Coordinates of C-alpha atoms and ligand atoms in Angstrom, one line a residue:
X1 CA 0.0 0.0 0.0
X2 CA 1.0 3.5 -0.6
X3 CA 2.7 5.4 1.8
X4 CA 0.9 8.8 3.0
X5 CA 3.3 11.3 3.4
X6 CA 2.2 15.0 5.0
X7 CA 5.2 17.5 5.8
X8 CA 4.8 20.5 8.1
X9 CA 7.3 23.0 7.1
X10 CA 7.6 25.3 10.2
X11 CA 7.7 23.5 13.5
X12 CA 6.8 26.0 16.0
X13 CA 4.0 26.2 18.7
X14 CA 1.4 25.9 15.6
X15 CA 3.6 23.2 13.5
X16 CA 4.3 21.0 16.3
X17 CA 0.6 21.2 17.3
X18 CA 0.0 19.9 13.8
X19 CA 2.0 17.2 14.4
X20 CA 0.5 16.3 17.6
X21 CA -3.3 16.4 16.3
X22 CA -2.2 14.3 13.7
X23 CA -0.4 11.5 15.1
X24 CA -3.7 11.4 17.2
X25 CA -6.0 11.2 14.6
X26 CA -4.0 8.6 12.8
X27 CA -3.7 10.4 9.4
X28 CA -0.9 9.9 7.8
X29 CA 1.7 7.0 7.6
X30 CA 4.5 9.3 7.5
X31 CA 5.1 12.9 9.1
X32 CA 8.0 14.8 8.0
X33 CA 8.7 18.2 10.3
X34 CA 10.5 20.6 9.0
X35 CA 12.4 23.5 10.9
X36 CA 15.7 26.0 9.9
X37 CA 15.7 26.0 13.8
X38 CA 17.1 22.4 13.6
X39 CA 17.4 22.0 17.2
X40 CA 13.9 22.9 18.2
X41 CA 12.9 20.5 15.4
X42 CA 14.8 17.7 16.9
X43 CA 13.4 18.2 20.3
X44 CA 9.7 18.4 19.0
X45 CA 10.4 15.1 17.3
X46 CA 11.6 13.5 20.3
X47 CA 9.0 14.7 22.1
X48 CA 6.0 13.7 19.7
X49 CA 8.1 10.5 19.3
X50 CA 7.1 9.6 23.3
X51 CA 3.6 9.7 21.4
X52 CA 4.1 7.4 18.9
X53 CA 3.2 4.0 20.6
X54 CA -0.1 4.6 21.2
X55 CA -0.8 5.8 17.7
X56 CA -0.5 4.4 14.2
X57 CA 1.7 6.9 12.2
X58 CA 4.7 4.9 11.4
X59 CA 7.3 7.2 11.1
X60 CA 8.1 10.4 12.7
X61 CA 11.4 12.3 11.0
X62 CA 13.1 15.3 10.8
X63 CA 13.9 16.9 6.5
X64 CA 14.4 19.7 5.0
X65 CA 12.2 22.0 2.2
X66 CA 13.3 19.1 -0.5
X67 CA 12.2 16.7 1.4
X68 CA 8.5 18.4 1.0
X69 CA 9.0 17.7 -2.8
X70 CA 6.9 14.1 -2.4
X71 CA 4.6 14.4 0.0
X72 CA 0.9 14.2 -0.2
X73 CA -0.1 17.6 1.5
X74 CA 2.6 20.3 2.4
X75 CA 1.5 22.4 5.6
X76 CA 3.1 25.9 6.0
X77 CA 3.2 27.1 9.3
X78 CA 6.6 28.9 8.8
X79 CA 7.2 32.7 10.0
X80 CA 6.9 35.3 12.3
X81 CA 4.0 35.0 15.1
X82 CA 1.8 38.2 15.9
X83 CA 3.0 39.4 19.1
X84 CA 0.9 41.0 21.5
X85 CA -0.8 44.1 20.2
X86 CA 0.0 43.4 16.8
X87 CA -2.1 42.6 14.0
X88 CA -2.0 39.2 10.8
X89 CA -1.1 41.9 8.4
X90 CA 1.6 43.4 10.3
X91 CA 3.4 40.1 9.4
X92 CA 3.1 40.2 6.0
X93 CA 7.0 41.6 5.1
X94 CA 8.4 39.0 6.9
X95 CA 6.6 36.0 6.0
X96 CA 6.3 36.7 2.5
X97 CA 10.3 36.3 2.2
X98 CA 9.8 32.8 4.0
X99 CA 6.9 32.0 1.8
X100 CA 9.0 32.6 -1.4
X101 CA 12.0 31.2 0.1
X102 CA 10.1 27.9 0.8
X103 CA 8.7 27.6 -2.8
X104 CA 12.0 28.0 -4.2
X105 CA 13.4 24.6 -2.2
X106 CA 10.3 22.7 -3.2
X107 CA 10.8 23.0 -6.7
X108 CA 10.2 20.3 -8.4
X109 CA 7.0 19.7 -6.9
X110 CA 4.6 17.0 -6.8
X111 CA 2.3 17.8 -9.1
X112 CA -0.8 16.0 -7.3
X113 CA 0.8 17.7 -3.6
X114 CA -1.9 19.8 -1.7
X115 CA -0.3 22.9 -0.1
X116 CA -2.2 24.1 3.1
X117 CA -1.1 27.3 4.3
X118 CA -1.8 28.3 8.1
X119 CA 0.9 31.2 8.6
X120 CA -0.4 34.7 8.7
X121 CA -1.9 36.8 7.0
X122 CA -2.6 33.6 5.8
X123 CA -5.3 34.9 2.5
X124 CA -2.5 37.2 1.5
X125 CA 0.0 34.5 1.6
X126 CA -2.3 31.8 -0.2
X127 CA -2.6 34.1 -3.2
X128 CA 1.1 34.6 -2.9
X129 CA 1.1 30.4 -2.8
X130 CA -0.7 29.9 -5.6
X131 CA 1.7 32.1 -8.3
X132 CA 4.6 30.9 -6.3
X133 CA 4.0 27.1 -6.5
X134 CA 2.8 26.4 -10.0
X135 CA 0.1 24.1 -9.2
X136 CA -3.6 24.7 -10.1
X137 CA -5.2 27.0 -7.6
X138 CA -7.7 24.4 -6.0
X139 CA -4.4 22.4 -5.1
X140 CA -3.1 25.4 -2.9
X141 CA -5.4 27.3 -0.3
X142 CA -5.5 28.4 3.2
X143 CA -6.9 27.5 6.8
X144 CA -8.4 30.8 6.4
X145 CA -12.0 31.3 8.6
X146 CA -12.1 27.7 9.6
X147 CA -11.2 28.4 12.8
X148 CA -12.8 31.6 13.3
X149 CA -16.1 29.4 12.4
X150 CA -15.3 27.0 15.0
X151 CA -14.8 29.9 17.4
X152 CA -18.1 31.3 16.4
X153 CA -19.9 27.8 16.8
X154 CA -18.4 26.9 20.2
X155 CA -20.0 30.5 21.4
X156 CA -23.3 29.6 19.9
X157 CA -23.5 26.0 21.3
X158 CA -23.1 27.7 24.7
X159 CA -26.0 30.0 24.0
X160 CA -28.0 27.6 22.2
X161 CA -27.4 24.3 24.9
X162 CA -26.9 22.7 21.2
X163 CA -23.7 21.2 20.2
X164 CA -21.3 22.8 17.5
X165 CA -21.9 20.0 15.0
X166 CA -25.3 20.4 14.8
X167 CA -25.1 24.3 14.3
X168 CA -24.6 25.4 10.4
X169 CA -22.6 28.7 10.8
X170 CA -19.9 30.4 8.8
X171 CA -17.3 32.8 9.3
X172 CA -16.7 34.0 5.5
X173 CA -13.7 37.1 4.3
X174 CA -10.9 37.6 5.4
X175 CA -9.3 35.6 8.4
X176 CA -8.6 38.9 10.3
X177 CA -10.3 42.3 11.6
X178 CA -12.8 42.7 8.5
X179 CA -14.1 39.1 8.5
X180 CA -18.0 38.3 8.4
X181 CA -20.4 36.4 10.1
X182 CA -22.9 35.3 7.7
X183 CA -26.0 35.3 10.2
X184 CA -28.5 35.3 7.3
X185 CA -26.9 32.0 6.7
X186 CA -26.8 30.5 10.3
X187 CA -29.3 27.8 11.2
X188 CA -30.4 24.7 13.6
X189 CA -32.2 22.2 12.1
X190 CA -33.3 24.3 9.1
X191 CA -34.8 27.2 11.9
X192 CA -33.0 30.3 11.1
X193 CA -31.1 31.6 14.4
X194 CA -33.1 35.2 14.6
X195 CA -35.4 32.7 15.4
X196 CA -33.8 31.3 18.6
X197 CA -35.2 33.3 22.0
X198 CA -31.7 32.6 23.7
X199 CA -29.9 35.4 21.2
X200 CA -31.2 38.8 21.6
X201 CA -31.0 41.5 19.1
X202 CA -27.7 43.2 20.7
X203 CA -25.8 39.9 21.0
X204 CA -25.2 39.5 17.3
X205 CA -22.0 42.2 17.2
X206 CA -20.7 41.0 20.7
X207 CA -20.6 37.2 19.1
X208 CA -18.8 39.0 16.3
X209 CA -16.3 40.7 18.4
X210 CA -15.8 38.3 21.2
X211 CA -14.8 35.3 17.8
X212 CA -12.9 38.5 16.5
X213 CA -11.0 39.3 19.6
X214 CA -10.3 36.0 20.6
X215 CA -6.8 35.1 19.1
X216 CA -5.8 38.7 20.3
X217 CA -6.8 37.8 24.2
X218 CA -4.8 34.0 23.9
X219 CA -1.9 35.5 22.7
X220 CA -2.2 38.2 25.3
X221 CA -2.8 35.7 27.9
X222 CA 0.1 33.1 26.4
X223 CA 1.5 34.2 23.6
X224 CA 0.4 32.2 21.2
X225 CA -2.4 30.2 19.6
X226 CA -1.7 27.0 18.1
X227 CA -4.4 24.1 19.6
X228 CA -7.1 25.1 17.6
X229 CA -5.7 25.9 14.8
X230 CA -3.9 22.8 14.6
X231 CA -7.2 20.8 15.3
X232 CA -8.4 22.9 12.1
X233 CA -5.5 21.7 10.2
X234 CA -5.7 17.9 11.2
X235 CA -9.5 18.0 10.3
X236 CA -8.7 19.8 6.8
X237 CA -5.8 16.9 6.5
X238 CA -8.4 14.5 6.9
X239 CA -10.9 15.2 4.8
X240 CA -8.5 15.1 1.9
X241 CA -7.0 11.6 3.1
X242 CA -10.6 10.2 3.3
X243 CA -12.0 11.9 0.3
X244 CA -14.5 13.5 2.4
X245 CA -16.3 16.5 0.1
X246 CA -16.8 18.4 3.6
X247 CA -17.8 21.7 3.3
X248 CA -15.2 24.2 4.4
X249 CA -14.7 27.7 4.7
X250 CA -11.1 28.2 3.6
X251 CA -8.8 30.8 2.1
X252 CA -8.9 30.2 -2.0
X253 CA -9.1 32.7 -5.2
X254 CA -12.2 34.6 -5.7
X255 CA -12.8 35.3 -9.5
X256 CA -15.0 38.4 -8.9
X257 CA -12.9 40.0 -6.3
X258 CA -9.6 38.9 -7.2
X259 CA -8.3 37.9 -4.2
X260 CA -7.9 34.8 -1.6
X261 CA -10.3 34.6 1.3
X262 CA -12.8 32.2 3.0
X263 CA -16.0 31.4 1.4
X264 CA -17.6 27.9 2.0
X265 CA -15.6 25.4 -0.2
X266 CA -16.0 21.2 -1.2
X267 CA -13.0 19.8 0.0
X268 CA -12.1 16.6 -1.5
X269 CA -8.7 14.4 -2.2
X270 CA -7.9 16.4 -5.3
X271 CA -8.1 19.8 -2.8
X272 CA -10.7 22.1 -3.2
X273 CA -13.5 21.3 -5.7
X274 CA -15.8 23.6 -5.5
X275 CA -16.6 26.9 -3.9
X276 CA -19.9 27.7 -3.0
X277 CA -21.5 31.6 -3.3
X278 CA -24.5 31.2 -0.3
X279 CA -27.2 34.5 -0.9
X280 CA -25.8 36.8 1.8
X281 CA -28.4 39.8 2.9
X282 CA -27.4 42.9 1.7
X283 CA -25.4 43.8 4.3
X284 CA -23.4 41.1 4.6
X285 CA -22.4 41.6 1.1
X286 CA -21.3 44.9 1.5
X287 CA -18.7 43.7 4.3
X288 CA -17.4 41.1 2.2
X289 CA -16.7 43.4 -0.4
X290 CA -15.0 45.9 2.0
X291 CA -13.0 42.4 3.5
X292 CA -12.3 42.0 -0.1
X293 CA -11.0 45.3 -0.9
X294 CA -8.9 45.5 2.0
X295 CA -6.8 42.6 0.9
X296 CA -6.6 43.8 -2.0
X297 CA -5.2 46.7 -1.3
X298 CA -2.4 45.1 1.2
X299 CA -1.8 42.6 -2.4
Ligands
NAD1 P1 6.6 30.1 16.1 O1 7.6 31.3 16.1 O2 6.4 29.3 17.3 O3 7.1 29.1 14.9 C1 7.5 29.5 13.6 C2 8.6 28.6 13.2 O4 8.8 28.9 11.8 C3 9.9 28.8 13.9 O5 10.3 27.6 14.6 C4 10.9 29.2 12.8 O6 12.2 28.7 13.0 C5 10.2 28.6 11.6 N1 10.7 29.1 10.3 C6 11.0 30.4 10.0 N2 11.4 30.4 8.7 C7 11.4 29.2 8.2 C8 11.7 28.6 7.0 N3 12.2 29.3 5.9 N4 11.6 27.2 6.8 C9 11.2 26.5 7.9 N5 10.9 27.0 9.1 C10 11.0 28.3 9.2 O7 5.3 30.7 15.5 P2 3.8 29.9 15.6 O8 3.1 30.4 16.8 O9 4.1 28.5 15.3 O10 3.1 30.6 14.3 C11 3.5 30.3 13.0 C12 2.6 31.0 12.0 O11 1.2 30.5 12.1 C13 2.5 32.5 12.3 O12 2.5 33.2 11.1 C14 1.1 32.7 12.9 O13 0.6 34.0 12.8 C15 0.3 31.6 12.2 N6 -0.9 31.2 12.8 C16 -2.0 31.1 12.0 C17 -3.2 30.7 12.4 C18 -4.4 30.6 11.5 O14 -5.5 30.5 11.9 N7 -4.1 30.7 10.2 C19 -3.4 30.5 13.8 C20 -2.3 30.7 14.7 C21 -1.0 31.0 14.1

């Protein structure tokens, strides 16, 4: 049988959490990490290698950029982390040199490979991703608002006494300060969620700011964020592997704006296979379009 290969270029708080989530959701045979900080690499391998046994990933190593060449799905994670205070975009200088850098060492690439890319601002980056890498552009796309959305229906199942899976929300745009909650979309068995007694009208915008706010208070709190997002990224992993067609929202090219960002997308083993355009209220479409012109102005 085919060996399953999945590299995570970047093994920091949020790469090594990768690792971890998916060692323990069994999703891969083999798990390359990748770090220039070799000996922080080494010692996250050692580390996740004490959690080997009671998983079935086979092998656990250490590479380098070429050794990303092969593999199945090639995670980005590389890059500079926001500090406190600062925002994804203030990033952007610095991470797109890393970005480039990386493309440049995985030529040749796999011409099948999916590249997932989680560093920040991770839209901005993904459209950089796609020129950069020469694969077809549903081949190479971002975490974008998955974990937003998760944020947003862990706050809702609260409210609601109703768990996340059985909520249908989104968090669409950018994955930053001008993303969107697509209320008009948001639903419980089919009942719109205006309809739901336990939201009132004013708790609408503090849902928004408090899924908003919420990387900025962790990494005031501890510095970083990387458990989520990493669950995000072993989920996403894993709906390729099993061919899954789950629906998304992730960071890919949008014809009529031209730019990346999150809209609701069909995930499958060849990457992403559709995207779909939900009827947003008026309102909502007139924040995605501002999301959308604000990236493109940073592109
Ligand atoms: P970190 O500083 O802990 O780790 C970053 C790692 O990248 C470091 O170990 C560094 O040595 C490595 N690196 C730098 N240049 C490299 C290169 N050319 N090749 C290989 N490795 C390289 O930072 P972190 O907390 O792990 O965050 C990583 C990125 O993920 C940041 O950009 C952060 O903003 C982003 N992030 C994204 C999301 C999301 O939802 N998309 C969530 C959390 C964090």
């Amino acid at each position: 049988m085919k060996e399953s290969k999945i590299t995570v270029i970047g093994a920091g708080n949020v790469g090594s959490s990768v690792a971890y989530a998916l060692i323990l959701k069994n999703i891969a045979s083999h798990i390359v990490l990748i770090d220039i900080d070799t000996v922080r690499c080494k010692g996250e391998l050692l580390d996740l290698s004490d959690a080997m046994p009671f998983c079935r990933t086979s092998e656990l190593t250490t590479g380098t950029t070429k050794d990303a060449r092969d593999a199945d799905i090639i995670i980005i994670c590389a890059g500079k982390a926001q500090k406190p205070g600062e925002s994804r975009t203030d990033l952007l200088q610095a991470n797109k040199k890393i970005i480039e850098s990386i493309f440049k060492d995985l030529k040749p690439i796999n011409k099948n490979a999916i590249v997932i890319i989680v560093s920040n601002p991770v839209d901005i980056l993904t459209y950089h991703a796609q020129q950069l890498s020469g694969l077809p552009k549903n081949q190479v796309f971002g975490s974008g608002t998955l974990l937003d959305t998760q944020r947003l229906l862990g706050i809702l199942s609260k409210r609601l006494g109703i768990a996340e899976q059985s909520i249908d929300a989104y968090v669409i745009g950018e994955h930053g300060d001008s993303q969107v909650c697509a209320w008009s979309l948001a639903n419980v068995a089919g009942i719109p969620l205006t309809n739901f007694k336990e939201l009132k009208k004013g708790d609408y915008k503090k849902i928004e700011d408090e899924v908003k706010n919420q990387a900025y208070e962790i990494i005031s709190c501890k510095g970083s964020t990387h458990y989520g997002i990493a669950t995000c990224v072993a989920s996403i992993c894993e709906t390729i592997m099993y061919d899954q067609k789950g629906i998304l929202p992730l960071s890919t090219f949008i014809p009529e704006f031209d730019v990346c960002f999150s809209m609701p997308a069909v995930l499958g083993k060849n990457g992403i296979e559709r995207v779909l355009y939900p009827k947003l209220s008026n309102d909502e479409q007139e924040k995605l379009k501002q999301s959308a012109s604000k990236l493109k102005k940073i592109l």
